[in-house]
Amino acid sequence: MSLDFKPGAFNDFFREETFRGDFTYRNSPHNIRRFPFPFDRDDYMYAVNMEPHVPGRIGSVFEKTFDVDEHYVAEMIDRAKVLADDPLRCQSLPHMTLAGWDLLELIMESKARDYPEWFSLEKNGNRWRWINRPLGIDHSFTFLDEATLPYGPMEYITRQTQGDFTLQDEREGTLWMDAGIATSQADWSVDFDIGMSWHEWHAPVPLAHEMGIFDRALKFLLKLQHGAPVRRFNWTMTVNPLLDTAPETYPKWGPTKTSLTQENLGQKQHLRVELQTLYRLPRSNAIAFDIRCYLASFDELMTVPKWARRLHRVVRDIHPDLATYKGFIRNQPAMVEWLSKYDDGKPTSPGWWPEEA
Amino acid sequence: MTLTPVEPTIKSRPVYAPLEPRPGHLHLIIADGEGADAVTDMLAKTSDAGQLLASAHLMYCPGPNGTDLTERLRALGALQFFRAPTIPALLPRLKRVLVDAHMGSQFYLAGTEGLCGQAETAIMQTGFPASAIQKEHRGSTVRRVQCVHCKGITENVATDPFQCSHCGLSLFVRDHYSRRLAAFQGVNIDAEDPGDVPPSVVRFK
Ligand code: HEM
């Protein structure tokens, strides 16, 4: 039993592209307009920025519970390659299997509801039939019976879902990252972090502990209710559209940070946005954390004048500790120089939507 | 010799406190090197050290710096005493003993961070709550470091940066610590500028 993709359907929508080697990843003009630009003002600092994850504007990445976009098939092929190279990117401690089934159910039900043309789920008691047309999967299995899946339930469903995922067990008044899959992470290691508690895995983040952000966010999360998910943004910078910026492979991609020039920066430098969503799971009482990565090159972002002005101001004025932590301090001057040409100094409207330019 | 001071750094960095005698059915005492002093200091705090020792299993190995206080601990007269040559040689016995340890057992870990961390991992894997485990860091501050790239663990790291004993990359030593692996994280220092490795300094003794 395995999970062989037979993509081919809907090729007019899903792009054929790479996140490595020749890096053919691009956003279509339509996809740029729906890019989740994370800055709702001209400056940035950490905050407990959480809001209910309810259906948002039509066409936006908030419209559906799990956004499926034009990069879906290519991202899933990239994930399969990363996992073949390094199976430690997906780990689940033994007590997390039930939470994995909870996640599988949540994703299958949401996708079948939100994208009936692509996904369907038929249930006959615990006998389930799952059809994933973009990846060419038609699979019947028994819910809660691991022997009927080619992987554990978390791995099975996240090999078919954009975004990294972690599953948190709740014990002793905190959350424990006891399962996770990460192939599109911003430089943190699942293998190192599995088994850590909330404050431990957040330990490397500057300033936020002292600001009380992690204490307040944890308090909020412990009250998270089933059926009432929440979302927030995080962001960083990545050279090349490389999804898998893992610490494991840092010696491979680290040198690309020295490859930027004023000529190639617009094409190579990408803003990396994480749309993070959090769900309380019904059977396990665990919390699922979805870290969905969106990449856009500076050239692509400059097609929206409001974002162009704002990105320049944010990158220019960011706290040096954040630029260091996010790993772009060495390229910050070059980025500011490049971006300044797109900032005419005009005021920007509040909010992140592009059209209010 | 007292508790080795640990600079407060980041929140995954383990914290330590002097061992305190506590009531329990079984006292599992695990120490290396100068950790032996922490054990005798702890016993000196109770008026009934004899009773604690009568239900104590004491396991000890010399420290990475060669400190060997075996005879001091053997002379205490614990119900069971075991001396191992190294930490890896001590762990299989600890894991076997844990199989039979019941709730209400008390765990006392003392010595290097490598010893405390690996013993803690073994104990927590058997389901005991963190609250049953006390840890006192004494003696050598050398670190156990996982190379985040090749996953190999280098024991007794004294310098920063150091060379991974498995893949040979030059790694800098973070304070970020994984309880599950009982190891600090080592990250390639010249990834962005290959060959540009600053001179090693002795940070851990
Ligand atoms: C249970 C869900 C969560 C998980 C599993 C998680 C995990 C992580 C991880 C692994 C990192 C990287 C740390 C490193 O450098 O090694 C991180 C960074 C961070 N997290 Fe979380 N996180 C969660 C929820 C939250 C929430 C709700 C907040 C809200 C305040 C938050 C705020 C942050 C911030 C501000 C950073 C630094 C990001 C940056 O500057 O790039 N996290 N998180």
Coordinates of C-alpha atoms and ligand atoms in Angstrom, one line a residue:
Chain A
M1 CA 0.0 0.0 0.0
S2 CA 1.4 3.4 -0.8
L3 CA 0.2 6.8 -1.8
D4 CA 1.0 7.2 -5.5
F5 CA -0.1 10.5 -7.0
K6 CA -1.6 10.3 -10.4
P7 CA -2.1 14.0 -11.0
G8 CA -3.2 15.2 -14.4
A9 CA -6.8 16.3 -13.8
F10 CA -7.4 20.1 -13.7
N11 CA -4.1 20.9 -15.2
D12 CA -5.5 24.1 -16.5
F13 CA -5.7 25.3 -12.8
F14 CA -2.9 23.6 -10.9
R15 CA 0.6 24.8 -12.0
E16 CA 3.4 22.5 -12.9
E17 CA 6.4 24.1 -11.1
T18 CA 9.3 23.5 -8.8
F19 CA 10.4 24.7 -5.4
R20 CA 14.0 23.6 -5.9
G21 CA 16.6 23.3 -8.6
D22 CA 15.4 25.5 -11.4
F23 CA 12.8 27.2 -9.2
T24 CA 10.0 27.6 -11.7
Y25 CA 7.5 28.6 -9.0
R26 CA 5.5 31.7 -9.9
N27 CA 2.2 33.3 -8.9
S28 CA -0.4 34.0 -11.6
P29 CA -1.6 37.6 -11.7
H30 CA -4.9 36.3 -10.1
N31 CA -2.9 34.6 -7.3
I32 CA -0.9 37.7 -6.5
R33 CA -4.1 39.7 -5.9
R34 CA -5.1 37.1 -3.3
F35 CA -1.7 36.8 -1.7
P36 CA -2.1 37.1 2.1
F37 CA -0.1 40.3 2.6
P38 CA 0.4 40.3 6.3
F39 CA 0.9 44.0 7.1
D40 CA -2.2 46.0 7.9
R41 CA -0.1 49.1 8.7
D42 CA 3.3 50.5 7.8
D43 CA 5.2 49.0 10.7
Y44 CA 5.5 45.7 12.4
M45 CA 6.0 44.3 15.9
Y46 CA 4.9 41.0 17.6
A47 CA 1.4 41.0 19.0
V48 CA -1.2 38.4 20.2
N49 CA -2.8 38.8 16.8
M50 CA -5.5 36.1 16.7
E51 CA -9.0 36.4 15.2
P52 CA -11.7 33.8 14.6
H53 CA -11.0 31.6 11.6
V54 CA -14.4 32.2 9.9
P55 CA -15.1 32.3 6.2
G56 CA -13.7 35.5 4.8
R57 CA -13.9 37.5 1.6
I58 CA -14.8 35.5 -1.5
G59 CA -11.7 34.6 -3.5
S60 CA -9.4 35.4 -0.6
V61 CA -7.3 32.8 1.2
F62 CA -9.7 33.1 4.1
E63 CA -12.7 32.0 2.1
K64 CA -12.4 28.3 2.9
T65 CA -11.2 26.4 6.0
F66 CA -8.2 24.9 4.2
D67 CA -7.3 27.1 1.2
V68 CA -6.4 25.0 -1.9
D69 CA -4.6 27.2 -4.5
E70 CA -2.9 26.8 -7.8
H71 CA 0.3 25.5 -6.2
Y72 CA -1.4 22.5 -4.5
V73 CA -0.2 19.7 -6.7
A74 CA 3.3 21.0 -7.0
E75 CA 3.6 21.5 -3.2
M76 CA 2.5 17.9 -2.5
I77 CA 5.1 16.6 -4.9
D78 CA 7.7 18.7 -3.2
R79 CA 6.6 17.4 0.2
A80 CA 6.9 13.8 -0.9
K81 CA 10.4 14.4 -2.1
V82 CA 11.4 16.0 1.2
L83 CA 9.9 13.1 3.2
A84 CA 11.7 10.6 1.0
D85 CA 15.0 12.4 1.7
D86 CA 14.4 12.8 5.5
P87 CA 11.6 10.8 7.1
L88 CA 12.3 12.5 10.5
R89 CA 10.4 15.5 9.2
C90 CA 7.2 13.7 10.2
Q91 CA 7.0 12.3 13.7
S92 CA 4.2 11.4 16.0
L93 CA 4.6 10.2 19.6
P94 CA 2.5 7.1 20.3
H95 CA -0.2 8.8 22.3
M96 CA -1.0 11.2 19.4
T97 CA -2.6 8.7 16.9
L98 CA -6.1 9.6 17.9
A99 CA -5.4 13.3 17.4
G100 CA -4.1 12.3 13.9
W101 CA -7.5 10.7 13.1
D102 CA -9.2 13.9 14.4
L103 CA -7.1 15.9 12.0
L104 CA -7.8 13.6 9.1
E105 CA -11.5 13.9 9.7
L106 CA -11.4 17.7 10.0
I107 CA -9.5 18.1 6.7
M108 CA -11.5 15.5 4.7
E109 CA -14.8 16.9 5.8
S110 CA -13.7 20.5 5.2
K111 CA -12.3 19.9 1.8
A112 CA -15.2 17.7 0.6
R113 CA -17.6 20.5 1.7
D114 CA -15.6 23.4 0.4
Y115 CA -14.3 21.9 -2.9
P116 CA -16.8 19.3 -4.0
E117 CA -15.4 19.3 -7.6
W118 CA -12.0 18.2 -6.3
F119 CA -12.6 16.2 -3.1
S120 CA -15.3 13.8 -1.9
L121 CA -15.9 11.8 1.2
E122 CA -18.5 9.0 1.5
K123 CA -19.1 7.5 4.9
N124 CA -20.8 4.2 5.6
G125 CA -20.3 3.8 9.3
N126 CA -16.6 3.6 9.8
R127 CA -16.0 2.5 6.2
W128 CA -14.9 5.7 4.4
R129 CA -14.2 6.4 0.8
W130 CA -12.0 9.4 0.1
I131 CA -11.5 10.8 -3.4
N132 CA -8.8 13.4 -4.1
R133 CA -9.2 14.1 -7.8
P134 CA -6.2 16.6 -8.3
L135 CA -3.8 14.0 -6.9
G136 CA -5.6 11.0 -8.5
I137 CA -6.4 9.2 -5.2
D138 CA -9.5 7.1 -4.6
H139 CA -9.1 5.2 -1.4
S140 CA -11.5 3.2 0.9
F141 CA -10.4 2.7 4.5
T142 CA -11.8 2.1 8.0
F143 CA -11.8 5.2 10.2
L144 CA -9.7 4.7 13.4
D145 CA -8.1 1.6 11.9
E146 CA -4.5 2.4 11.1
A147 CA -3.9 -0.8 9.3
T148 CA -6.1 0.4 6.5
L149 CA -3.9 3.4 5.6
P150 CA -0.5 3.4 4.0
Y151 CA 0.8 5.9 6.7
G152 CA -0.3 7.1 10.1
P153 CA -3.5 9.2 9.8
M154 CA -1.6 12.6 10.3
E155 CA 0.9 11.7 7.7
Y156 CA -1.6 10.3 5.3
I157 CA -3.8 13.4 5.2
T158 CA -1.0 16.0 5.4
R159 CA 0.7 14.4 2.4
Q160 CA -2.4 15.7 0.7
T161 CA -2.7 19.1 2.4
Q162 CA -0.7 22.2 1.9
G163 CA 0.8 23.6 5.1
D164 CA 2.9 22.1 7.9
F165 CA 1.0 20.8 10.8
T166 CA 1.7 20.1 14.5
L167 CA -0.5 18.4 17.0
Q168 CA -0.4 19.6 20.6
D169 CA -1.4 17.5 23.6
E170 CA -2.7 19.5 26.6
R171 CA -1.3 18.5 30.0
E172 CA -0.1 20.1 33.1
G173 CA -1.6 23.5 32.1
T174 CA 0.4 23.8 28.9
L175 CA 0.6 22.5 25.3
W176 CA 3.1 19.8 24.2
M177 CA 4.1 19.5 20.5
D178 CA 3.9 15.7 20.4
A179 CA 3.4 15.3 16.7
G180 CA 4.2 17.2 13.6
I181 CA 5.1 17.3 9.9
A182 CA 7.3 20.1 8.5
T183 CA 8.5 20.4 4.9
S184 CA 7.8 24.1 4.4
Q185 CA 9.1 25.5 7.7
A186 CA 10.8 28.7 8.4
D187 CA 14.0 27.3 9.9
W188 CA 12.8 25.3 12.9
S189 CA 13.2 21.5 13.4
V190 CA 10.4 19.2 14.1
D191 CA 12.8 16.5 15.1
F192 CA 14.3 18.8 17.7
D193 CA 11.1 20.3 18.9
I194 CA 8.9 17.2 19.2
G195 CA 8.1 16.6 22.9
M196 CA 8.7 20.2 23.9
S197 CA 6.2 22.4 25.8
W198 CA 4.8 25.8 24.6
H199 CA 7.4 28.0 26.2
E200 CA 10.3 25.6 25.4
W201 CA 9.7 25.5 21.6
H202 CA 9.1 29.3 21.5
A203 CA 12.3 29.8 23.5
P204 CA 14.4 31.2 20.6
V205 CA 11.9 34.0 19.7
P206 CA 13.3 37.4 20.8
L207 CA 11.3 40.1 22.7
A208 CA 8.0 38.3 22.7
H209 CA 8.6 36.5 26.0
E210 CA 9.4 39.8 27.8
M211 CA 6.4 41.4 26.2
G212 CA 4.2 38.8 27.8
I213 CA 2.9 37.6 24.4
F214 CA 3.5 33.9 24.9
D215 CA 1.9 33.9 28.4
R216 CA -1.2 35.6 27.0
A217 CA -1.4 33.6 23.8
L218 CA -1.2 30.3 25.8
K219 CA -3.9 31.4 28.1
F220 CA -6.1 32.2 25.1
L221 CA -5.3 28.9 23.4
L222 CA -6.1 26.7 26.4
K223 CA -9.7 28.1 26.2
L224 CA -9.9 27.2 22.4
Q225 CA -13.2 25.4 21.8
H226 CA -14.0 22.7 19.2
G227 CA -15.8 24.3 16.2
A228 CA -14.3 27.8 16.9
P229 CA -10.9 27.8 15.2
V230 CA -8.7 30.9 15.2
R231 CA -6.0 32.3 12.9
R232 CA -3.0 34.6 12.8
F233 CA -0.2 35.6 10.5
N234 CA 3.5 35.2 10.7
W235 CA 6.1 36.1 8.1
T236 CA 9.7 36.0 7.2
M237 CA 12.0 36.4 4.1
T238 CA 13.3 33.6 1.9
V239 CA 15.8 33.8 -1.0
N240 CA 14.4 31.7 -4.0
P241 CA 10.9 30.1 -3.7
L242 CA 12.3 27.4 -1.5
L243 CA 9.5 25.9 0.6
D244 CA 11.8 23.7 2.6
T245 CA 14.0 26.1 4.6
A246 CA 14.8 23.6 7.2
P247 CA 17.7 23.8 9.7
E248 CA 18.6 20.3 8.6
T249 CA 19.5 21.5 5.1
Y250 CA 20.8 25.0 6.1
P251 CA 24.3 24.3 4.7
K252 CA 22.6 23.8 1.3
W253 CA 20.4 26.9 1.2
G254 CA 22.3 29.2 3.5
P255 CA 24.8 30.3 0.8
T256 CA 21.9 31.6 -1.4
K257 CA 21.6 34.5 1.0
T258 CA 24.8 35.9 -0.4
S259 CA 23.6 35.7 -4.0
L260 CA 21.4 38.8 -4.0
T261 CA 22.2 41.8 -6.3
Q262 CA 20.1 44.9 -7.1
E263 CA 19.5 43.3 -10.5
N264 CA 18.2 39.9 -9.3
L265 CA 16.7 40.8 -6.0
G266 CA 13.2 41.4 -7.3
Q267 CA 13.0 38.0 -8.7
K268 CA 14.9 36.0 -6.1
Q269 CA 13.8 37.6 -2.8
H270 CA 10.5 36.3 -1.6
L271 CA 8.2 37.4 1.2
R272 CA 7.2 34.3 3.0
V273 CA 3.8 34.5 4.8
E274 CA 2.4 31.9 7.2
L275 CA -1.3 31.8 7.6
Q276 CA -1.6 29.9 10.9
T277 CA -4.8 28.3 12.0
L278 CA -5.6 26.5 15.2
Y279 CA -8.3 24.0 15.8
R280 CA -9.4 22.2 19.0
L281 CA -9.9 18.5 18.1
P282 CA -13.0 16.7 19.3
R283 CA -11.9 13.2 20.4
S284 CA -8.4 13.8 21.6
N285 CA -8.9 17.3 22.9
A286 CA -5.5 18.1 21.2
I287 CA -5.0 21.3 19.3
A288 CA -4.0 21.2 15.7
F289 CA -1.8 24.0 14.4
D290 CA -1.7 24.5 10.6
I291 CA 1.2 26.6 9.3
R292 CA 0.4 27.4 5.7
C293 CA 3.2 29.0 3.7
Y294 CA 2.6 31.5 0.9
L295 CA 5.5 32.8 -1.2
A296 CA 5.6 35.9 -3.4
S297 CA 8.7 37.5 -5.0
F298 CA 9.3 41.2 -4.5
D299 CA 8.7 41.7 -8.2
E300 CA 5.2 40.1 -7.8
L301 CA 4.4 42.2 -4.8
M302 CA 5.4 45.4 -6.5
T303 CA 2.5 45.0 -8.9
V304 CA 0.3 46.2 -6.0
P305 CA 1.3 49.8 -5.2
K306 CA 0.0 49.8 -1.7
W307 CA 2.0 46.7 -0.8
A308 CA 5.1 48.2 -2.5
R309 CA 5.1 51.3 -0.4
R310 CA 4.3 49.4 2.8
L311 CA 6.8 46.6 2.4
H312 CA 9.6 49.2 2.0
R313 CA 8.6 50.9 5.3
V314 CA 8.2 47.7 7.3
V315 CA 11.6 46.3 6.2
R316 CA 13.3 49.6 6.7
D317 CA 12.0 50.2 10.2
I318 CA 11.8 46.7 11.7
H319 CA 13.5 46.1 15.1
P320 CA 17.0 44.7 14.4
D321 CA 16.4 41.8 16.8
L322 CA 13.5 40.7 14.5
A323 CA 15.5 41.1 11.3
T324 CA 18.3 39.0 12.9
Y325 CA 15.9 36.3 14.2
K326 CA 14.1 36.1 10.9
G327 CA 17.5 35.7 9.2
F328 CA 17.6 38.7 6.8
I329 CA 19.7 41.2 8.7
R330 CA 22.6 40.8 6.2
N331 CA 20.4 41.5 3.2
Q332 CA 18.2 44.2 4.9
P333 CA 20.2 47.2 3.5
A334 CA 20.0 45.7 -0.1
M335 CA 16.3 45.1 0.3
V336 CA 15.6 48.6 1.6
E337 CA 17.6 50.1 -1.3
W338 CA 15.7 48.0 -3.8
L339 CA 12.3 48.6 -2.3
S340 CA 12.8 52.4 -1.8
K341 CA 12.4 52.9 -5.6
Y342 CA 8.8 51.7 -5.3
D343 CA 7.9 54.0 -2.3
D344 CA 6.7 57.4 -3.4
G345 CA 6.0 58.4 0.2
K346 CA 2.3 58.6 -0.3
P347 CA 0.1 57.5 2.7
T348 CA -1.3 53.9 2.7
S349 CA -4.8 52.9 3.6
P350 CA -5.3 50.8 6.7
G351 CA -5.8 47.0 6.3
W352 CA -4.0 44.5 4.1
W353 CA -6.3 44.3 1.1
P354 CA -4.7 45.3 -2.2
E355 CA -7.4 47.4 -3.7
E356 CA -7.6 50.1 -1.0
A357 CA -4.4 51.5 -2.5
Chain B
M1 CA 31.4 22.8 45.7
T2 CA 27.8 23.9 45.2
L3 CA 25.2 24.0 42.5
T4 CA 26.8 25.0 39.2
P5 CA 25.5 28.4 38.3
V6 CA 23.5 28.6 35.0
E7 CA 23.2 31.9 33.3
P8 CA 19.5 32.5 32.7
T9 CA 19.2 32.4 28.9
I10 CA 16.2 31.1 27.0
K11 CA 13.2 29.2 28.2
S12 CA 14.1 25.8 26.8
R13 CA 17.4 25.9 28.8
P14 CA 17.0 23.4 31.8
V15 CA 16.9 24.9 35.3
Y16 CA 18.4 23.3 38.4
A17 CA 17.9 23.5 42.1
P18 CA 19.5 21.9 45.1
L19 CA 18.2 18.4 45.8
E20 CA 15.8 18.2 48.8
P21 CA 14.9 15.0 50.6
R22 CA 11.2 14.1 50.0
P23 CA 9.0 11.3 51.3
G24 CA 8.7 8.3 48.9
H25 CA 8.5 4.5 48.7
L26 CA 11.6 4.3 46.5
H27 CA 14.4 6.8 46.1
L28 CA 16.2 6.5 42.8
I29 CA 19.4 8.5 43.0
I30 CA 21.4 8.9 39.9
A31 CA 24.6 10.9 39.8
D32 CA 27.9 11.4 38.0
G33 CA 31.2 13.2 39.0
E34 CA 30.7 16.0 41.5
G35 CA 27.0 15.1 41.6
A36 CA 28.1 12.8 44.5
D37 CA 28.5 16.0 46.6
A38 CA 24.9 17.0 45.9
V39 CA 23.7 13.6 47.1
T40 CA 25.6 13.8 50.4
D41 CA 24.4 17.5 50.9
M42 CA 20.9 16.3 50.3
L43 CA 21.2 13.5 52.8
A44 CA 22.7 15.9 55.4
K45 CA 19.4 17.9 55.3
T46 CA 17.3 15.1 56.8
S47 CA 17.4 13.8 60.3
D48 CA 16.6 10.4 59.0
A49 CA 19.0 9.7 56.2
G50 CA 19.2 6.1 57.3
Q51 CA 15.5 5.6 56.4
L52 CA 15.8 7.2 53.0
L53 CA 18.9 5.1 52.2
A54 CA 17.1 2.0 53.3
S55 CA 14.8 2.4 50.3
A56 CA 17.3 4.0 47.9
H57 CA 18.8 2.7 44.7
L58 CA 21.9 4.7 44.0
M59 CA 23.6 4.7 40.6
Y60 CA 26.8 6.5 39.9
C61 CA 29.5 7.0 37.3
P62 CA 32.6 9.2 37.1
G63 CA 32.3 12.6 35.5
P64 CA 33.6 13.5 32.1
N65 CA 36.4 15.4 33.8
G66 CA 37.5 12.3 35.6
T67 CA 36.0 13.1 39.0
D68 CA 35.3 9.7 40.7
L69 CA 33.7 9.7 44.1
T70 CA 32.5 6.1 44.0
E71 CA 33.8 5.1 47.4
R72 CA 32.1 8.0 49.1
L73 CA 28.8 7.0 47.8
R74 CA 29.3 3.3 48.2
A75 CA 30.0 3.9 51.9
L76 CA 26.6 5.5 52.4
G77 CA 25.0 2.1 52.6
A78 CA 22.1 2.5 50.2
L79 CA 19.8 -0.5 49.8
Q80 CA 21.3 -1.0 46.3
F81 CA 24.5 0.7 44.9
F82 CA 25.7 0.4 41.4
R83 CA 28.8 2.0 39.8
A84 CA 29.0 2.3 36.0
P85 CA 32.0 3.4 34.1
T86 CA 30.1 5.9 31.9
I87 CA 26.6 7.3 31.4
P88 CA 25.8 5.0 28.4
A89 CA 26.7 2.0 30.6
L90 CA 24.5 3.3 33.4
L91 CA 21.3 3.9 31.3
P92 CA 20.3 0.3 30.6
R93 CA 20.1 -0.5 34.3
L94 CA 18.2 2.7 35.0
K95 CA 15.6 1.7 32.3
R96 CA 15.2 -1.7 33.7
V97 CA 14.7 -0.4 37.3
L98 CA 12.1 2.1 36.0
V99 CA 10.0 -0.8 34.7
D100 CA 9.3 -1.8 38.3
A101 CA 9.2 1.7 39.8
H102 CA 5.7 2.7 41.1
M103 CA 4.0 6.1 41.4
G104 CA 5.3 7.6 44.6
S105 CA 8.9 7.0 43.7
Q106 CA 11.3 10.0 44.0
F107 CA 14.0 10.7 41.5
Y108 CA 17.2 12.6 42.4
L109 CA 19.5 13.5 39.5
A110 CA 22.8 15.2 40.2
G111 CA 25.9 16.0 38.2
T112 CA 26.5 17.0 34.6
E113 CA 23.7 18.2 32.3
G114 CA 24.3 15.1 30.1
L115 CA 23.6 12.8 33.0
C116 CA 20.6 14.8 34.4
G117 CA 19.1 15.2 30.9
Q118 CA 19.4 11.6 29.8
A119 CA 18.1 10.2 33.1
E120 CA 15.2 12.6 33.0
T121 CA 14.3 11.5 29.4
A122 CA 14.3 7.9 30.5
I123 CA 12.2 8.6 33.5
M124 CA 9.6 10.7 31.6
Q125 CA 9.3 8.1 28.9
T126 CA 7.9 5.7 31.5
G127 CA 5.2 8.3 32.3
F128 CA 6.4 9.8 35.6
P129 CA 5.4 13.4 36.0
A130 CA 8.1 16.1 35.9
S131 CA 7.2 17.0 39.5
A132 CA 8.7 13.7 40.8
I133 CA 12.1 14.6 39.3
Q134 CA 14.7 16.8 41.0
K135 CA 17.8 17.9 39.2
E136 CA 21.0 19.5 40.5
H137 CA 23.7 20.5 38.2
R138 CA 27.2 20.1 39.6
G139 CA 30.7 19.8 38.2
S140 CA 31.6 19.9 34.5
T141 CA 29.6 22.2 32.2
V142 CA 30.5 20.3 29.0
R143 CA 27.5 19.9 26.8
R144 CA 25.7 17.1 24.9
V145 CA 24.9 18.6 21.5
Q146 CA 22.8 17.3 18.6
C147 CA 24.0 18.2 15.1
V148 CA 20.7 19.5 13.6
H149 CA 22.1 18.5 10.1
C150 CA 23.3 14.9 10.5
K151 CA 21.5 14.2 13.8
G152 CA 24.6 12.7 15.4
I153 CA 25.1 13.6 19.1
T154 CA 28.5 14.8 20.2
E155 CA 29.2 14.3 23.9
N156 CA 31.2 16.5 26.2
V157 CA 31.5 19.5 24.0
A158 CA 33.8 22.1 25.5
T159 CA 34.4 24.6 22.7
D160 CA 32.2 26.8 20.6
P161 CA 32.3 26.4 17.7
F162 CA 33.2 22.7 17.6
Q163 CA 33.4 20.1 15.0
C164 CA 30.6 17.5 14.8
S165 CA 32.1 14.2 15.7
H166 CA 29.8 12.5 13.1
C167 CA 29.7 14.7 9.9
G168 CA 32.6 17.0 10.6
L169 CA 30.7 20.3 10.1
S170 CA 31.7 23.3 12.2
L171 CA 28.8 23.9 14.6
F172 CA 27.9 26.7 17.0
V173 CA 26.2 25.7 20.2
R174 CA 22.8 27.1 20.9
D175 CA 21.1 27.3 24.3
H176 CA 18.0 25.8 22.7
Y177 CA 17.5 22.4 24.4
S178 CA 15.4 19.4 23.6
R179 CA 14.3 17.4 26.6
R180 CA 13.3 14.4 24.4
L181 CA 16.9 14.2 23.0
A182 CA 18.5 15.5 26.2
A183 CA 20.7 17.6 24.0
F184 CA 21.5 21.2 23.0
Q185 CA 21.3 22.1 19.3
G186 CA 24.4 22.6 17.1
V187 CA 24.0 24.6 13.9
N188 CA 26.6 24.9 11.1
I189 CA 28.4 28.2 11.7
D190 CA 29.7 28.8 8.2
A191 CA 26.7 27.8 6.2
E192 CA 26.2 31.2 4.6
D193 CA 29.9 31.9 4.2
P194 CA 31.6 28.5 3.7
G195 CA 35.0 28.3 5.2
D196 CA 34.5 31.4 7.4
V197 CA 34.8 29.7 10.8
P198 CA 35.8 31.8 13.8
P199 CA 38.4 30.4 16.2
S200 CA 37.0 28.0 18.8
V201 CA 36.8 29.3 22.4
V202 CA 36.4 27.1 25.5
R203 CA 33.0 27.9 26.8
F204 CA 32.2 24.8 28.7
K205 CA 34.6 23.2 31.2
Ligands
HEM1 C1 0.2 25.6 19.3 C2 0.5 26.3 18.2 C3 1.9 26.9 17.9 C4 3.0 26.2 17.6 C5 3.2 24.7 17.4 C6 4.0 27.2 17.3 C7 5.3 26.9 16.9 C8 6.3 27.8 16.7 C9 7.7 27.5 16.3 C10 8.2 26.1 16.1 C11 8.3 28.7 16.1 C12 9.8 28.9 15.7 C13 10.7 28.9 17.0 C14 12.1 28.8 16.7 O1 12.8 29.8 16.3 O2 12.7 27.6 16.7 C15 7.4 29.8 16.5 C16 7.6 31.1 16.4 C17 6.8 32.1 16.8 N1 5.5 31.9 17.4 FE1 4.5 30.2 17.5 N2 3.5 28.4 17.6 C18 2.2 28.3 17.9 C19 1.3 29.3 18.2 C20 1.6 30.6 18.3 C21 0.7 31.6 18.7 C22 -0.8 31.4 19.0 C23 1.4 32.8 18.7 C24 0.7 34.1 19.1 C25 1.3 35.1 19.7 C26 2.7 32.5 18.3 C27 3.8 33.4 18.2 C28 5.0 33.1 17.7 C29 5.9 34.2 17.3 C30 5.8 35.7 17.4 C31 7.1 33.5 16.7 C32 8.3 34.2 16.1 C33 8.1 34.2 14.6 C34 9.0 35.0 13.8 O3 9.4 36.1 14.2 O4 9.3 34.6 12.6 N3 2.9 31.1 18.1 N4 6.2 29.2 16.8

